[in-house]
Amino acid sequence: MKKVRALVLQQKEATLYSFSVNAMELEPLCFVEAASRDKQKGLQRVTEASRLREIGEYLANEENGLLPNNIILNLISNVTLTHDPDGKMATITFPSEEGEYAFVVDGQHRLFSFRDDYRQLDEDEIFELPVVAFHNASEEVVGATFVSININQKPVNRDLLTQMKAILGLLDSDHD
C-alpha cells in the first residue's frame, strides 16, 4: 500500500490534489490509454520510446537537468482519499505499490522515462516529481484538460531563447 499526503485545491467545481512523490515509486502506479490503429478510443498519444530515452539521457547528463513541471493524473475510484478535518490536506492511499491506479493526463513521457528500460539515474537516487491529480474525474473533464493543455500552450519566442542562451553562455553548446 502506497500513501502520500496532498494539498487539496478547489478550481471551479473540481477538487484537485497536489503532491510530490519519488518518480520510481509513482511510475509503477500509472498507465495511459492511447488512441492507435488497434484501439480507436484513447485520451492520450502513443508513448514514444525515443522520447523516453531522450529524457532519460537529459536527466543523467545535464547538471541542471530537472523536471519542474507537474504531472497531471486522474486517480481511479479504488484509490482512497481521506481528508483532514479542515479539508485543506488529504491522504491518498493506493491499494498496492504497483498497478493501474492513475491515468496519466499529461506528462507521460517525463514519468515513463523512469521505467527500467529508459532510466539512466541510479535506482536509489531520489527524484521527486510534482503531481496534480483529479480523483475519479469524468472522461469529459480529463479529455477537456488534455486538449486544453495541448492547444493553449504557446512556444516561447525563438529570439528570447537565443538571448537567454547567450546570457547563460549556452550558444556554443548547440554546435557540439
mmCIF file of C-alpha atoms in Angstrom:
data_model
loop_
_atom_site.group_PDB
_atom_site.id
_atom_site.type_symbol
_atom_site.label_atom_id
_atom_site.label_comp_id
_atom_site.label_asym_id
_atom_site.label_seq_id
_atom_site.Cartn_x
_atom_site.Cartn_y
_atom_site.Cartn_z
ATOM 1 C CA MET A 1 0.000 0.000 0.000
ATOM 2 C CA LYS A 2 1.380 3.410 -1.020
ATOM 3 C CA LYS A 3 0.300 6.577 0.824
ATOM 4 C CA VAL A 4 1.034 10.225 0.012
ATOM 5 C CA ARG A 5 -0.054 13.483 1.605
ATOM 6 C CA ALA A 6 -1.616 16.080 -0.678
ATOM 7 C CA LEU A 7 -2.736 19.675 -0.593
ATOM 8 C CA VAL A 8 -6.426 19.954 -1.529
ATOM 9 C CA LEU A 9 -7.193 22.605 -4.172
ATOM 10 C CA GLN A 10 -10.527 23.858 -5.474
ATOM 11 C CA GLN A 11 -10.874 25.183 -9.019
ATOM 12 C CA LYS A 12 -14.438 25.918 -10.069
ATOM 13 C CA GLU A 13 -16.327 22.642 -9.482
ATOM 14 C CA ALA A 14 -13.171 20.496 -9.467
ATOM 15 C CA THR A 15 -11.215 19.257 -6.480
ATOM 16 C CA LEU A 16 -7.539 18.738 -7.224
ATOM 17 C CA TYR A 17 -4.762 17.185 -5.143
ATOM 18 C CA SER A 18 -1.197 18.491 -5.291
ATOM 19 C CA PHE A 19 1.713 16.415 -4.007
ATOM 20 C CA SER A 20 5.235 15.278 -4.772
ATOM 21 C CA VAL A 21 6.429 11.697 -4.982
ATOM 22 C CA ASN A 22 9.573 9.849 -5.982
ATOM 23 C CA ALA A 23 9.324 9.106 -9.715
ATOM 24 C CA MET A 24 10.460 5.485 -9.192
ATOM 25 C CA GLU A 25 7.518 4.959 -6.810
ATOM 26 C CA LEU A 26 4.958 6.789 -8.954
ATOM 27 C CA GLU A 27 5.721 5.224 -12.341
ATOM 28 C CA PRO A 28 4.538 1.675 -11.416
ATOM 29 C CA LEU A 29 1.161 3.101 -10.320
ATOM 30 C CA CYS A 30 0.359 4.844 -13.609
ATOM 31 C CA PHE A 31 -0.983 3.974 -17.054
ATOM 32 C CA VAL A 32 -2.093 5.564 -20.320
ATOM 33 C CA GLU A 33 -4.753 4.642 -22.847
ATOM 34 C CA ALA A 34 -3.581 5.917 -26.187
ATOM 35 C CA ALA A 35 -5.552 6.054 -29.395
ATOM 36 C CA SER A 36 -3.979 3.791 -32.012
ATOM 37 C CA ARG A 37 -4.901 1.746 -35.075
ATOM 38 C CA ASP A 38 -5.874 -1.169 -32.844
ATOM 39 C CA LYS A 39 -7.658 0.978 -30.298
ATOM 40 C CA GLN A 40 -9.722 3.803 -31.739
ATOM 41 C CA LYS A 41 -10.572 5.394 -28.417
ATOM 42 C CA GLY A 42 -7.929 6.803 -26.105
ATOM 43 C CA LEU A 43 -7.259 10.031 -24.260
ATOM 44 C CA GLN A 44 -3.511 10.134 -24.759
ATOM 45 C CA ARG A 45 -0.995 9.971 -27.582
ATOM 46 C CA VAL A 46 1.170 6.899 -28.123
ATOM 47 C CA THR A 47 4.219 6.778 -25.860
ATOM 48 C CA GLU A 48 7.390 7.190 -27.942
ATOM 49 C CA ALA A 49 10.399 5.136 -26.842
ATOM 50 C CA SER A 50 12.825 7.618 -28.452
ATOM 51 C CA ARG A 51 11.367 10.457 -26.342
ATOM 52 C CA LEU A 52 11.670 8.332 -23.168
ATOM 53 C CA ARG A 53 15.351 7.668 -23.940
ATOM 54 C CA GLU A 54 15.928 11.351 -24.717
ATOM 55 C CA ILE A 55 14.508 12.428 -21.344
ATOM 56 C CA GLY A 56 16.468 9.703 -19.523
ATOM 57 C CA GLU A 57 19.694 10.948 -21.136
ATOM 58 C CA TYR A 58 18.832 14.565 -20.342
ATOM 59 C CA LEU A 59 18.340 13.756 -16.662
ATOM 60 C CA ALA A 60 21.545 11.713 -16.455
ATOM 61 C CA ASN A 61 23.808 14.039 -18.437
ATOM 62 C CA GLU A 62 22.654 17.591 -17.709
ATOM 63 C CA GLU A 63 23.913 19.064 -14.451
ATOM 64 C CA ASN A 64 20.762 21.186 -14.225
ATOM 65 C CA GLY A 65 18.507 18.523 -15.751
ATOM 66 C CA LEU A 66 15.275 18.948 -13.819
ATOM 67 C CA LEU A 67 11.578 18.243 -14.429
ATOM 68 C CA PRO A 68 9.827 21.032 -12.511
ATOM 69 C CA ASN A 69 6.527 20.875 -14.449
ATOM 70 C CA ASN A 70 3.826 18.838 -12.779
ATOM 71 C CA ILE A 71 2.483 15.521 -13.959
ATOM 72 C CA ILE A 72 -1.337 15.512 -14.212
ATOM 73 C CA LEU A 73 -3.136 12.323 -13.164
ATOM 74 C CA ASN A 74 -6.672 11.051 -12.805
ATOM 75 C CA LEU A 75 -6.726 8.676 -9.832
ATOM 76 C CA ILE A 76 -9.182 5.825 -10.350
ATOM 77 C CA SER A 77 -12.020 5.105 -7.950
ATOM 78 C CA ASN A 78 -10.293 2.401 -5.876
ATOM 79 C CA VAL A 79 -7.634 4.908 -4.783
ATOM 80 C CA THR A 80 -8.942 6.219 -1.466
ATOM 81 C CA LEU A 81 -8.745 9.777 -0.191
ATOM 82 C CA THR A 82 -9.036 10.680 3.461
ATOM 83 C CA HIS A 83 -9.472 14.411 4.021
ATOM 84 C CA ASP A 84 -8.188 16.117 7.162
ATOM 85 C CA PRO A 85 -10.931 17.712 9.291
ATOM 86 C CA ASP A 86 -10.125 21.192 7.948
ATOM 87 C CA GLY A 87 -10.337 19.918 4.329
ATOM 88 C CA LYS A 88 -7.028 21.509 3.326
ATOM 89 C CA MET A 89 -4.959 18.323 3.219
ATOM 90 C CA ALA A 90 -5.710 14.703 2.354
ATOM 91 C CA THR A 91 -4.022 11.321 2.452
ATOM 92 C CA ILE A 92 -4.107 9.444 -0.845
ATOM 93 C CA THR A 93 -3.886 5.667 -0.475
ATOM 94 C CA PHE A 94 -3.062 3.452 -3.448
ATOM 95 C CA PRO A 95 -4.166 -0.196 -2.965
ATOM 96 C CA SER A 96 -0.638 -1.521 -3.592
ATOM 97 C CA GLU A 97 2.829 -0.454 -4.689
ATOM 98 C CA GLU A 98 2.119 -1.388 -8.315
ATOM 99 C CA GLY A 99 -0.933 -1.408 -10.568
ATOM 100 C CA GLU A 100 -3.050 0.735 -12.883
ATOM 101 C CA TYR A 101 -4.305 3.276 -10.349
ATOM 102 C CA ALA A 102 -3.583 6.608 -12.032
ATOM 103 C CA PHE A 103 -4.285 7.574 -15.632
ATOM 104 C CA VAL A 104 -1.641 9.996 -16.941
ATOM 105 C CA VAL A 105 -3.454 13.020 -18.379
ATOM 106 C CA ASP A 106 -0.251 14.965 -19.059
ATOM 107 C CA GLY A 107 3.433 14.143 -18.600
ATOM 108 C CA GLN A 108 3.584 10.508 -19.700
ATOM 109 C CA HIS A 109 6.986 10.873 -21.345
ATOM 110 C CA ARG A 110 8.509 12.591 -18.320
ATOM 111 C CA LEU A 111 7.079 9.964 -15.981
ATOM 112 C CA PHE A 112 7.719 6.832 -18.041
ATOM 113 C CA SER A 113 11.344 7.869 -18.689
ATOM 114 C CA PHE A 114 11.894 6.398 -15.193
ATOM 115 C CA ARG A 115 10.994 2.876 -16.360
ATOM 116 C CA ASP A 116 13.862 0.372 -16.192
ATOM 117 C CA ASP A 117 14.424 0.332 -19.961
ATOM 118 C CA TYR A 118 14.916 4.114 -20.133
ATOM 119 C CA ARG A 119 16.040 5.284 -16.685
ATOM 120 C CA GLN A 120 19.655 6.354 -16.524
ATOM 121 C CA LEU A 121 19.664 7.622 -12.955
ATOM 122 C CA ASP A 122 20.695 5.247 -10.178
ATOM 123 C CA GLU A 123 17.780 3.231 -8.836
ATOM 124 C CA ASP A 124 18.364 4.530 -5.300
ATOM 125 C CA GLU A 125 18.511 8.196 -6.386
ATOM 126 C CA ILE A 126 15.514 10.171 -5.167
ATOM 127 C CA PHE A 127 13.935 12.245 -7.928
ATOM 128 C CA GLU A 128 10.632 13.710 -6.824
ATOM 129 C CA LEU A 129 8.048 14.814 -9.334
ATOM 130 C CA PRO A 130 5.348 17.410 -8.700
ATOM 131 C CA VAL A 131 1.873 15.999 -9.320
ATOM 132 C CA VAL A 132 -1.622 17.448 -9.612
ATOM 133 C CA ALA A 133 -4.369 14.846 -9.577
ATOM 134 C CA PHE A 134 -8.073 14.546 -10.111
ATOM 135 C CA HIS A 135 -9.885 11.723 -8.346
ATOM 136 C CA ASN A 136 -12.273 9.713 -10.483
ATOM 137 C CA ALA A 137 -12.879 12.630 -12.868
ATOM 138 C CA SER A 138 -15.164 12.043 -15.832
ATOM 139 C CA GLU A 139 -13.808 11.267 -19.286
ATOM 140 C CA GLU A 140 -15.118 14.675 -20.396
ATOM 141 C CA VAL A 141 -13.098 16.524 -17.722
ATOM 142 C CA VAL A 142 -9.959 14.504 -18.420
ATOM 143 C CA GLY A 143 -10.316 14.912 -22.195
ATOM 144 C CA ALA A 144 -11.007 18.650 -21.949
ATOM 145 C CA THR A 145 -7.949 19.075 -19.709
ATOM 146 C CA PHE A 146 -5.706 17.178 -22.140
ATOM 147 C CA VAL A 147 -6.992 19.169 -25.123
ATOM 148 C CA SER A 148 -6.675 22.495 -23.292
ATOM 149 C CA ILE A 149 -3.079 21.810 -22.240
ATOM 150 C CA ASN A 150 -2.061 20.779 -25.738
ATOM 151 C CA ILE A 151 -3.887 23.570 -27.588
ATOM 152 C CA ASN A 152 -3.250 26.536 -25.304
ATOM 153 C CA GLN A 153 0.498 26.122 -24.758
ATOM 154 C CA LYS A 154 2.414 28.700 -26.742
ATOM 155 C CA PRO A 155 6.075 28.252 -27.634
ATOM 156 C CA VAL A 156 8.470 30.884 -26.356
ATOM 157 C CA ASN A 157 9.741 33.338 -28.958
ATOM 158 C CA ARG A 158 12.964 31.965 -30.543
ATOM 159 C CA ASP A 159 14.711 35.347 -30.246
ATOM 160 C CA LEU A 160 14.122 35.337 -26.488
ATOM 161 C CA LEU A 161 15.517 31.804 -26.241
ATOM 162 C CA THR A 162 18.616 32.803 -28.222
ATOM 163 C CA GLN A 163 19.076 35.834 -25.964
ATOM 164 C CA MET A 164 18.772 33.653 -22.833
ATOM 165 C CA LYS A 165 21.276 31.132 -24.251
ATOM 166 C CA ALA A 166 23.717 33.972 -24.923
ATOM 167 C CA ILE A 167 23.335 35.304 -21.381
ATOM 168 C CA LEU A 168 23.877 31.816 -19.940
ATOM 169 C CA GLY A 169 26.811 31.014 -22.259
ATOM 170 C CA LEU A 170 24.958 28.144 -23.951
ATOM 171 C CA LEU A 171 25.144 29.207 -27.610
ATOM 172 C CA ASP A 172 28.307 27.217 -28.398
ATOM 173 C CA SER A 173 26.869 24.019 -26.919
ATOM 174 C CA ASP A 174 24.293 23.878 -29.727
ATOM 175 C CA HIS A 175 27.070 23.160 -32.225
ATOM 176 C CA ASP A 176 28.820 20.324 -30.332
#
